[in-house]
Coordinates of C-alpha atoms and ligand atoms in Angstrom, one line a residue:
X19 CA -23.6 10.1 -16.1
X20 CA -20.8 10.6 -13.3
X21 CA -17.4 11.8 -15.2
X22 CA -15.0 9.8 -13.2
X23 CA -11.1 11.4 -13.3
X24 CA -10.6 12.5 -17.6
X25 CA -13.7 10.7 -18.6
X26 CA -15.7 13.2 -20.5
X27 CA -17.6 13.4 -24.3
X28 CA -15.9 14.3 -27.0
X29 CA -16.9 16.0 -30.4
X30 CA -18.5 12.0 -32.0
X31 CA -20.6 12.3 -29.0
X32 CA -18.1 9.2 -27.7
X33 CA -17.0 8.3 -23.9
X34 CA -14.0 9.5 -24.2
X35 CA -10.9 9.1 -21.2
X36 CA -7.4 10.0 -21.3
X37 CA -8.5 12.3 -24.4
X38 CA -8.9 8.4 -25.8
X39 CA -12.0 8.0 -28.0
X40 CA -13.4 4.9 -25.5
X41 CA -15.0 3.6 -29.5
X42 CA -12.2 3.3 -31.2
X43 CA -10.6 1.5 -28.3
X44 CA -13.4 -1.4 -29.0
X45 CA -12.3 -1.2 -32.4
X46 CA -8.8 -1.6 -32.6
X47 CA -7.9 -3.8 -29.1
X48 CA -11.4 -5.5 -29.3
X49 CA -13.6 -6.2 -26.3
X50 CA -14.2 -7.2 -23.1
X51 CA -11.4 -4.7 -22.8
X52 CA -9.8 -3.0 -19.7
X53 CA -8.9 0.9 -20.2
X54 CA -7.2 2.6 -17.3
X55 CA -7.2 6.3 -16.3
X56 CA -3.4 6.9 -15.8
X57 CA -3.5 10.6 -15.1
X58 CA -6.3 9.5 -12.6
X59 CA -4.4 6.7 -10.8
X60 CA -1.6 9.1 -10.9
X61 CA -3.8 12.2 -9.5
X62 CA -4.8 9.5 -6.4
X63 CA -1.4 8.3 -5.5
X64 CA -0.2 12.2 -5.1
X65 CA -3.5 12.9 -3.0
X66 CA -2.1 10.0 -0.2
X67 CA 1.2 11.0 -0.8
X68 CA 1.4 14.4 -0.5
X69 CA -1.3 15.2 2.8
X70 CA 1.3 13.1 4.6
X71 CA 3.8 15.3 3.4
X72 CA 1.5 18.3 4.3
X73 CA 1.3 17.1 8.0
X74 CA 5.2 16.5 7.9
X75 CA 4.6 13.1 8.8
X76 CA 7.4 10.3 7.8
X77 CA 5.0 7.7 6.1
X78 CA 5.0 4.9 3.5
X79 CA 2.0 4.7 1.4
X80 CA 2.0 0.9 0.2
X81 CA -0.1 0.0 -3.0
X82 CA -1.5 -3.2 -2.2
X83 CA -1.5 -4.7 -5.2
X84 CA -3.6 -7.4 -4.9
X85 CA -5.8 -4.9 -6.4
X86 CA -4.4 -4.7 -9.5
X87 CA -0.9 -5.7 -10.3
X88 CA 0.5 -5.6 -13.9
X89 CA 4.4 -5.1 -14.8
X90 CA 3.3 -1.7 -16.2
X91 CA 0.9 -0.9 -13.3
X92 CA 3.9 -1.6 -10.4
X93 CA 6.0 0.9 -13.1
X94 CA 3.5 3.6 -12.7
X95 CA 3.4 2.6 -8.8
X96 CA 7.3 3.1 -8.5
X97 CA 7.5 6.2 -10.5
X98 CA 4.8 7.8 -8.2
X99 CA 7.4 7.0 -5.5
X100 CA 5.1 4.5 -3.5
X101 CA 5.6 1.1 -1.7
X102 CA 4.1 -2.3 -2.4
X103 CA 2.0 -4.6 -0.6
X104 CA 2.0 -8.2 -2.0
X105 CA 0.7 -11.2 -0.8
X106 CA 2.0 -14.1 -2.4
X107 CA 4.7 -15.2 -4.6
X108 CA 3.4 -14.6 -7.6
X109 CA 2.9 -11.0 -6.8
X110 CA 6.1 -10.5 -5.6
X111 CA 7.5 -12.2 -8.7
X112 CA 5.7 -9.5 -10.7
X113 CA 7.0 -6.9 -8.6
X114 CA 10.6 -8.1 -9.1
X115 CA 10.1 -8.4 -12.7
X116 CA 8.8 -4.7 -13.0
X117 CA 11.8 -3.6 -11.4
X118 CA 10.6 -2.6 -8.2
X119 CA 12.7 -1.4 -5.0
X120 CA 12.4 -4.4 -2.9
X121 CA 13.4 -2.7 0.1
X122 CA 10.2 -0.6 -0.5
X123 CA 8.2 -4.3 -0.8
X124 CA 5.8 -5.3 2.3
X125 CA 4.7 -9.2 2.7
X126 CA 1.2 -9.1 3.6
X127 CA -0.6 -13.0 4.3
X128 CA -2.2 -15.7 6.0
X129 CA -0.5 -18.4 5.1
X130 CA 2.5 -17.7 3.6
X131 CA 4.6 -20.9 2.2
X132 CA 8.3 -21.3 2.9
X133 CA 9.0 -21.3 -0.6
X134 CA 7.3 -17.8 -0.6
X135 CA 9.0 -16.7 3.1
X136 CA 12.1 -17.4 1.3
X137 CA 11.9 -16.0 -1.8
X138 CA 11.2 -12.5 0.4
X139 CA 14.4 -12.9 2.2
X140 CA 16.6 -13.5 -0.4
X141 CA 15.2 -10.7 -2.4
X142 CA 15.9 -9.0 0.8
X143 CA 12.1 -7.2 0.8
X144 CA 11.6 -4.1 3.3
X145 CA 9.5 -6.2 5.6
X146 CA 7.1 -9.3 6.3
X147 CA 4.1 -8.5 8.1
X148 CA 4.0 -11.8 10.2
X149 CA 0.4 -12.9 10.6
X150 CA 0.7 -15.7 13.3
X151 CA 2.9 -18.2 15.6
X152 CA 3.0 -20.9 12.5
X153 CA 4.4 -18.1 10.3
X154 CA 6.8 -16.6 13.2
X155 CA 8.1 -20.0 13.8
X156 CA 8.7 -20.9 10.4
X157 CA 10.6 -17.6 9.6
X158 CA 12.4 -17.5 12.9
X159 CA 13.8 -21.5 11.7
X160 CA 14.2 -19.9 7.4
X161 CA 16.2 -16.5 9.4
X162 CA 18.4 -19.0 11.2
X163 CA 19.4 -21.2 8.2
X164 CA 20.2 -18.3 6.4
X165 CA 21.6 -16.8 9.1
X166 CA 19.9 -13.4 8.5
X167 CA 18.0 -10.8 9.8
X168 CA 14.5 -9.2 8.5
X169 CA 12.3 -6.8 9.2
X170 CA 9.1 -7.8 10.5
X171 CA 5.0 -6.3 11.6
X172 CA 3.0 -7.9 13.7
X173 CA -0.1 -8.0 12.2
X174 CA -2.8 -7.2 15.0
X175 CA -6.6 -7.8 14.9
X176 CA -7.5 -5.0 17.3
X177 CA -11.3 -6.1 17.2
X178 CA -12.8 -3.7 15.0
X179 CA -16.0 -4.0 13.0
X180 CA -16.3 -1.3 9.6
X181 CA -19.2 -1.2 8.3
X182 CA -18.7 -2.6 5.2
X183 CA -19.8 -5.6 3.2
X184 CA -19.7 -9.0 5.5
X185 CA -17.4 -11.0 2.9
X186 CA -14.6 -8.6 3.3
X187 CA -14.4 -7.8 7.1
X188 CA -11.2 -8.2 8.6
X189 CA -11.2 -6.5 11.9
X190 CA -13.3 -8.3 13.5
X191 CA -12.1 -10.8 16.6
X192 CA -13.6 -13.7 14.6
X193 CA -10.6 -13.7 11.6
X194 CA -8.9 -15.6 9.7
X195 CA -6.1 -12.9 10.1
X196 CA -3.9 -12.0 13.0
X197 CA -3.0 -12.0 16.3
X198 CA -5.9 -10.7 18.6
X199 CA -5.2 -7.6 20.9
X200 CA -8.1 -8.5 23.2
X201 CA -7.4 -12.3 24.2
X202 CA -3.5 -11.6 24.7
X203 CA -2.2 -13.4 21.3
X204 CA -0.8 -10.1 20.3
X205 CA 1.1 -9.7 23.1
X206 CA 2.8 -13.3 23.3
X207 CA 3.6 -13.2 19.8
X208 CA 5.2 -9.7 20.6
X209 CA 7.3 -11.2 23.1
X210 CA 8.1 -14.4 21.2
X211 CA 9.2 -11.8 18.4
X212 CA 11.3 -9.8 20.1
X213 CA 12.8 -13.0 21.6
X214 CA 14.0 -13.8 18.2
X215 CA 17.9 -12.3 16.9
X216 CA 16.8 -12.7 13.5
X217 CA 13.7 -10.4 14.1
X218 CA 13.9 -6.2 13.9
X219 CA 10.0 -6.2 14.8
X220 CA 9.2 -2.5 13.5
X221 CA 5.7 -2.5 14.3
X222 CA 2.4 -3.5 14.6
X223 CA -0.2 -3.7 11.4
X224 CA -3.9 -3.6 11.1
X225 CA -6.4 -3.7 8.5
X226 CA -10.0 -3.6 9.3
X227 CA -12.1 -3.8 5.9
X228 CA -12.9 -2.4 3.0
X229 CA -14.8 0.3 1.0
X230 CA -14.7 2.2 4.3
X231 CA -16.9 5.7 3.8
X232 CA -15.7 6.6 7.9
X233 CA -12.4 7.5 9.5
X234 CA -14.2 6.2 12.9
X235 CA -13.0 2.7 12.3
X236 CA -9.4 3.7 11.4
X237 CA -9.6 6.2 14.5
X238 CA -10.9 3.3 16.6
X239 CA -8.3 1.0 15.9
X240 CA -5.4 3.3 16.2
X241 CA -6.3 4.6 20.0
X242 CA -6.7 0.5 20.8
X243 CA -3.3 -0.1 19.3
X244 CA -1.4 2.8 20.6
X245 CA -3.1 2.1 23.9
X246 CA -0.8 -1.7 23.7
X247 CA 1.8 0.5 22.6
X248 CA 2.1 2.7 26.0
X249 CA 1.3 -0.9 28.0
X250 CA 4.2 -2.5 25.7
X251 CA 6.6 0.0 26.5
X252 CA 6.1 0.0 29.9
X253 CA 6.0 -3.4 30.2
X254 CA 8.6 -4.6 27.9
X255 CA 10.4 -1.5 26.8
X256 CA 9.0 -1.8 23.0
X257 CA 8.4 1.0 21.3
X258 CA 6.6 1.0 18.0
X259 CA 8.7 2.8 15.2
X260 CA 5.9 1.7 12.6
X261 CA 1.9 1.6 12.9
X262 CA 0.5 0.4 9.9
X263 CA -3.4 1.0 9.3
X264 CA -4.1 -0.8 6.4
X265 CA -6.4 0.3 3.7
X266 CA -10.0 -0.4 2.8
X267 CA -10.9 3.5 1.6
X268 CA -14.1 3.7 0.1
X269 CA -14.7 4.6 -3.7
X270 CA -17.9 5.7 -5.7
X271 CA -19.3 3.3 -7.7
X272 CA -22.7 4.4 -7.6
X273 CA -24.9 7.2 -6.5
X274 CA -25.3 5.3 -3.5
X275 CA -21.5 5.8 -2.7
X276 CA -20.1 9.0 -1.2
X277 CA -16.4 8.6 -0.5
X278 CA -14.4 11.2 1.4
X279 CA -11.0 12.4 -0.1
X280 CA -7.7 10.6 0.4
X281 CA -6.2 13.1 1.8
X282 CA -9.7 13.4 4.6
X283 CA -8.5 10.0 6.1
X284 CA -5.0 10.8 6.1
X285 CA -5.7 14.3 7.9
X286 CA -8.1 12.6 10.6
X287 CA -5.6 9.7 11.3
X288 CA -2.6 12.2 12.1
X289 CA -4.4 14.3 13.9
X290 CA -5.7 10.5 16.3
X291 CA -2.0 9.1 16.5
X292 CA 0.0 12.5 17.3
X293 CA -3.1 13.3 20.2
X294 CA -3.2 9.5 21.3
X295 CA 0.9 9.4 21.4
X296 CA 1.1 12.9 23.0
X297 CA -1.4 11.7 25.6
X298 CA 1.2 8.3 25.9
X299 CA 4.3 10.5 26.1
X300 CA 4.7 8.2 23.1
X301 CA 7.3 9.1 20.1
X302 CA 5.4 9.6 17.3
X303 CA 5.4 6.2 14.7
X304 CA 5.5 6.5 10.6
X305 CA 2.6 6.1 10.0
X306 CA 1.7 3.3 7.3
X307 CA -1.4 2.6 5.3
X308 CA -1.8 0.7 2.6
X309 CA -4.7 1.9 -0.2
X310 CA -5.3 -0.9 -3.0
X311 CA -9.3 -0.1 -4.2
X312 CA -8.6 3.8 -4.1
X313 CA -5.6 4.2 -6.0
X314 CA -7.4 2.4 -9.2
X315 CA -10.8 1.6 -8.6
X316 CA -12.3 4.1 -9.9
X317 CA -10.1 4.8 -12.9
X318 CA -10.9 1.8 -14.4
X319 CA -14.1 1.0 -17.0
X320 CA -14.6 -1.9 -19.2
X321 CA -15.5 -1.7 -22.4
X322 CA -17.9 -4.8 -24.3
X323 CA -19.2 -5.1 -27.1
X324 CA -23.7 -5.7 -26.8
X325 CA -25.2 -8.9 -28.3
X326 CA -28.1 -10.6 -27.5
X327 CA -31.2 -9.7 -25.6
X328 CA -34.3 -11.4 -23.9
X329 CA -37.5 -9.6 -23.0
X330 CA -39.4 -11.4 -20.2
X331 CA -42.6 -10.0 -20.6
X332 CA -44.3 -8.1 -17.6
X333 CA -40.6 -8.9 -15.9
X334 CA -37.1 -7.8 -17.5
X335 CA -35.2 -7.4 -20.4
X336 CA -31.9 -9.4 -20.2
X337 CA -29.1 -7.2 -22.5
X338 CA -26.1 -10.1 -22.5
X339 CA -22.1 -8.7 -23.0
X340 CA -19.4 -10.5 -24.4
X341 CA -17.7 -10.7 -20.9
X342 CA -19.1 -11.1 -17.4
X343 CA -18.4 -13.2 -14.0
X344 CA -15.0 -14.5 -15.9
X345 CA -13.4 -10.7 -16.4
X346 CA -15.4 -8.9 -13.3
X347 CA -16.7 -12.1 -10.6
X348 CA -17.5 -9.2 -8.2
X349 CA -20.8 -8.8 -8.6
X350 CA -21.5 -12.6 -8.5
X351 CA -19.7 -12.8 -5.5
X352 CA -20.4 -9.9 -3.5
X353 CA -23.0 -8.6 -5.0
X354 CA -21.3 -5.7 -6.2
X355 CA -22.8 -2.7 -8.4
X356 CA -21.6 -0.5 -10.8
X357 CA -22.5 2.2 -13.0
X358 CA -22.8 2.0 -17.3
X359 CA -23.6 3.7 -20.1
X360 CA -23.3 3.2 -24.3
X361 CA -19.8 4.4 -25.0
X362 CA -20.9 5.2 -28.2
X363 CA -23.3 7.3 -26.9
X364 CA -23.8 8.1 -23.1
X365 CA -25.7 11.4 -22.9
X366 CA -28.7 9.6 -25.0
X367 CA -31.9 9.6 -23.1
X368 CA -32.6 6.1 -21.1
X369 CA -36.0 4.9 -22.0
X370 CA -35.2 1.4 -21.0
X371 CA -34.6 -0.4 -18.3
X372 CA -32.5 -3.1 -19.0
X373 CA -30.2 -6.0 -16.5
X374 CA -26.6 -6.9 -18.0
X375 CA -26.0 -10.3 -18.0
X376 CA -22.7 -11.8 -18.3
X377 CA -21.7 -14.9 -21.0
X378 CA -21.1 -17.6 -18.8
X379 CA -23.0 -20.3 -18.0
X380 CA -24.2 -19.2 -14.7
X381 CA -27.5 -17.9 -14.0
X382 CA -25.7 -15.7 -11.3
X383 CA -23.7 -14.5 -14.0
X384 CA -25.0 -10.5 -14.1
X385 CA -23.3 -7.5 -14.1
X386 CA -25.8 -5.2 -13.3
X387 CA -29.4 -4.9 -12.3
X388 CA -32.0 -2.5 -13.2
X389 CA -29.6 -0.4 -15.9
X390 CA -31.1 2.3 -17.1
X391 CA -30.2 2.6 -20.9
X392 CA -31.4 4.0 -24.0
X393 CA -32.6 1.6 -26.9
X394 CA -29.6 -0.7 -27.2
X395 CA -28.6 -2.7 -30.4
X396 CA -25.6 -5.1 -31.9
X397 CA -23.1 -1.9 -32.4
X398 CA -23.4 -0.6 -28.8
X399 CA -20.3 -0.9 -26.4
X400 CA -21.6 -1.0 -23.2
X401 CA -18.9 1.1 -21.1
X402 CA -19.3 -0.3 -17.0
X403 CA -17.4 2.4 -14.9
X404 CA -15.2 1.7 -11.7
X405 CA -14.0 -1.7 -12.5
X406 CA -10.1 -0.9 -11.8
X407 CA -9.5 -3.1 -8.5
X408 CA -10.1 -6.7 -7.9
X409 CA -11.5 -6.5 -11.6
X410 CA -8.6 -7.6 -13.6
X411 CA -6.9 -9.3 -10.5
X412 CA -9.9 -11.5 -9.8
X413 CA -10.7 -12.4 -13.4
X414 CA -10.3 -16.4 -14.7
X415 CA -11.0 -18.5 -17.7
X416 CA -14.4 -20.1 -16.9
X417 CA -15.9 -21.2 -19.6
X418 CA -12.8 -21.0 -21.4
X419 CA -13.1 -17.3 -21.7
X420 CA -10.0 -15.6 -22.4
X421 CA -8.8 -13.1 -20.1
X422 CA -9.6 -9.3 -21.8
X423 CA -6.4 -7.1 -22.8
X424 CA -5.5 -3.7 -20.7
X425 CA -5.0 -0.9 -22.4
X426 CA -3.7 2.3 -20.0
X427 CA -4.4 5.5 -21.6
X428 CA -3.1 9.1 -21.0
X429 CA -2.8 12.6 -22.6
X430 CA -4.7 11.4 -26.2
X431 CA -2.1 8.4 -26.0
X432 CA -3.5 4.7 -25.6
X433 CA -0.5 1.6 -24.6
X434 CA -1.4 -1.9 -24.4
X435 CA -0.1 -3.1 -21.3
X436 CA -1.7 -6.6 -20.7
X437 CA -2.4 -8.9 -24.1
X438 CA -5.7 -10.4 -25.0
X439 CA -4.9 -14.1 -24.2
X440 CA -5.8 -16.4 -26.7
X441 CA -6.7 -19.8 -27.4
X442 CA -3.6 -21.4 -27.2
X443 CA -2.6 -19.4 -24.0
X444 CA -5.8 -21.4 -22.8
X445 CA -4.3 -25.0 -23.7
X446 CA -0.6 -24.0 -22.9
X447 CA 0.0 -25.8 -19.1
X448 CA -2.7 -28.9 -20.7
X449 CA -1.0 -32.2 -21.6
X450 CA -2.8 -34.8 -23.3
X451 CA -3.8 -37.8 -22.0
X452 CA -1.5 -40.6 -23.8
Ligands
LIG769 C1 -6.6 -6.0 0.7 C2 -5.7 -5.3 1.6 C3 -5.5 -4.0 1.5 C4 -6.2 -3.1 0.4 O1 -7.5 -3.0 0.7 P1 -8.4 -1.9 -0.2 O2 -9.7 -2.1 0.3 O3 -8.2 -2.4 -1.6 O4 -7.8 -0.6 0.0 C5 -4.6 -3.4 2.3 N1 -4.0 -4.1 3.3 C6 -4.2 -5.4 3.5 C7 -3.5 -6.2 4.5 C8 -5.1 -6.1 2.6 O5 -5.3 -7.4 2.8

């Protein structure tokens, strides 16, 4: 097995992470159960953080917390000193009511609503990375009837294409997201931007994918953004203060995977932007990126608890878990793969293969293919590493399922930080019919 972060075995022969017996976790907070790494998460954040402060660089590292975002999770986020990407109003909502700094709050978005446009502003967020002319119109008429100012990016699709899965490329010209730097739609909404009193337009903003293995795609898109940036001052006498690269660094979740380190990308960009704005006799911009996956991807597992199995002779053996598509939908919709073992005992010998099958009723509904596994019975917890980012966030109630507890655990110490739902949480918004 891979030891992610503090995973290891302890003396029962149990996975065991934050010097947490991963067994007695099952036990006492039940299963499906999410159990995050905190000195991990915490070890990640400092690895972004502190190669920026290596390079002297003035930076914002933004957790985009689309990811993962719990009150106790933005906590951890604010006390690592980060900033926040959020993309709706319910994730802002959660960041207010963890207590975060809004001025250190970024408003990332398609399709923002003016409820949501306004709910930034009067929270008085550090900026609203403005996606297109719907969105800078509306704001422009929300600035004006409050009669005040904000902070805005201009959210740029430079054209890039990172080799990554199809369902989550961003970068290319054919998005849903942006203004395009090729056909001109950057540059008029640039202009109409600047146009505007109620605007302070501090940069520009990309993000070309995700689980990104290369810096050539990041490198890529900065040299065709600071490229505008010399034409744009030139032409217009704008000069960047902000460029904003996004996020999409790539994490291991298999063998398959093999990421570079946080502070690799962070390195390689510098070096790009201060040659590119040297070669632009450009000031050099803060530089902004925005990790979500690779802050807690990797320090997440999820424990279940084993039940049934099928054997299909001459074909598989179907091992079915007391969660599936309804806590983790990744790998039904992107066909996503991850790494398990039994938490009760993960050095034993595979002599089976086996393929993990979710509970709902969806044939699609599998967590993993071709598992490698020793015998497996009724008292086995089946521990699936890697699960910490669009795990949680993504999970539902299909089937009525309800959503698993989080437990974070650090230094021998375990805290419940999201309850179990239950039943009646499930019922709670339904109304009967007479
Ligand atoms: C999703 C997203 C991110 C984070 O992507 P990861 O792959 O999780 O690092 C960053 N910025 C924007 C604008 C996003 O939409």
């Amino acid at each position: 097995m891979y030891f992610y972060g503090t995973t290891g075995v302890n003396n029962k022969g149990h996975l065991e992470i934050g010097g947490v017996d991963s067994v007695e976790l099952a036990q006492e907070y039940g299963t499906p159960l999410y159990v995050y790494d905190v000195a991990l998460m915490r070890e990640r954040a400092k690895g972004f953080k502190e190669a920026f402060e290596q390079l002297q660089v003035n930076a914002q590292v933004a957790y985009a917390s689309k990811a993962f975002s719990t009150i106790a999770m933005l906590q951890l986020v604010e006390e690592e000193g980060l900033s926040l990407d959020v993309v709706s109003g319910g994730e802002l909502y959660t960041a207010i009511k963890a207590g975060f700094p809004t001025e250190r709050i970024h408003f990332h978005g398609n399709n923002k609503s003016r409820e949501e446009l306004e709910m930034a502003l009067d929270n008085r967020i550090g900026c609203i990375v403005v996606d297109n002319f719907y969105e800078l119109a509306l704001l422009k008429t929300i600035c004006s009837e409050k009669d005040t100012k904000v902070n805005i990016l201009l959210r740029i699709t430079p054209g890039i294409e990172a080799h990554t899965h199809d369902y989550i490329l961003t970068g290319q010209e054919d998005s849903k997201f942006g203004f395009d730097l090729q056909n001109g739609q950057a540059e008029k909404a640039l202009l109409t931007a600047l146009q505007c009193p109620h605007f302070e337009v501090l940069g520009l903003h990309c993000h070309i994918g995700s689980q990104i293995f290369e810096t050539t795609g990041f490198l890529l898109a900065a040299k065709k953004i600071v490229e505008k940036m010399e034409a744009w001052k030139t032409a217009h006498s704008f000069e960047a203060k902000v460029l904003n690269l996004g996020g999409g660094f790539g994490i291991r979740y298999t063998k398959e995977d093999e990421p570079i380190l946080p502070s690799q990308y962070v390195t390689e960009i510098i070096k790009e932007v201060k040659n590119l704005t040297e070669q632009y006799s450009l000031d050099m911009p803060e530089i902004w990126i925005e990790p979500g996956r690779s802050l807690v991807g990797d320090a997440g597992i999820t424990l279940y608890q084993v039940g049934s199995s099928k054997e299909v002779p001459g074909v598989r053996k179907y091992l079915a878990v007391d969660g599936g598509m309804s806590d983790n939908i990744r790998p039904a919709l992107y066909q996503a793969k991850y790494e398990a073992v039994l938490a009760n005992k993960p050095l034993a010998k595979s002599n089976e293969t086996v393929s993990i099958a979710g509970k709902c009723c969806e044939s699609g509904d599998m967590l993993i293919w071709d598992l490698p596994l020793p015998e497996t019975g009724e008292d086995d917890v089946l521990a699936v590493f890697c699960t910490g980012a669009y795990g949680y966030s993504m999970s539902n109630n299909y089937n009525r399922l309800p959503r698993p507890a989080v437990v974070f655990v650090e230094n021998g110490d375990a805290r419940l930080v999201v309850k179990r739902e239950t039943y009646e949480d499930l019922i709670r918004l339904d109304l009967p019919l007479k």
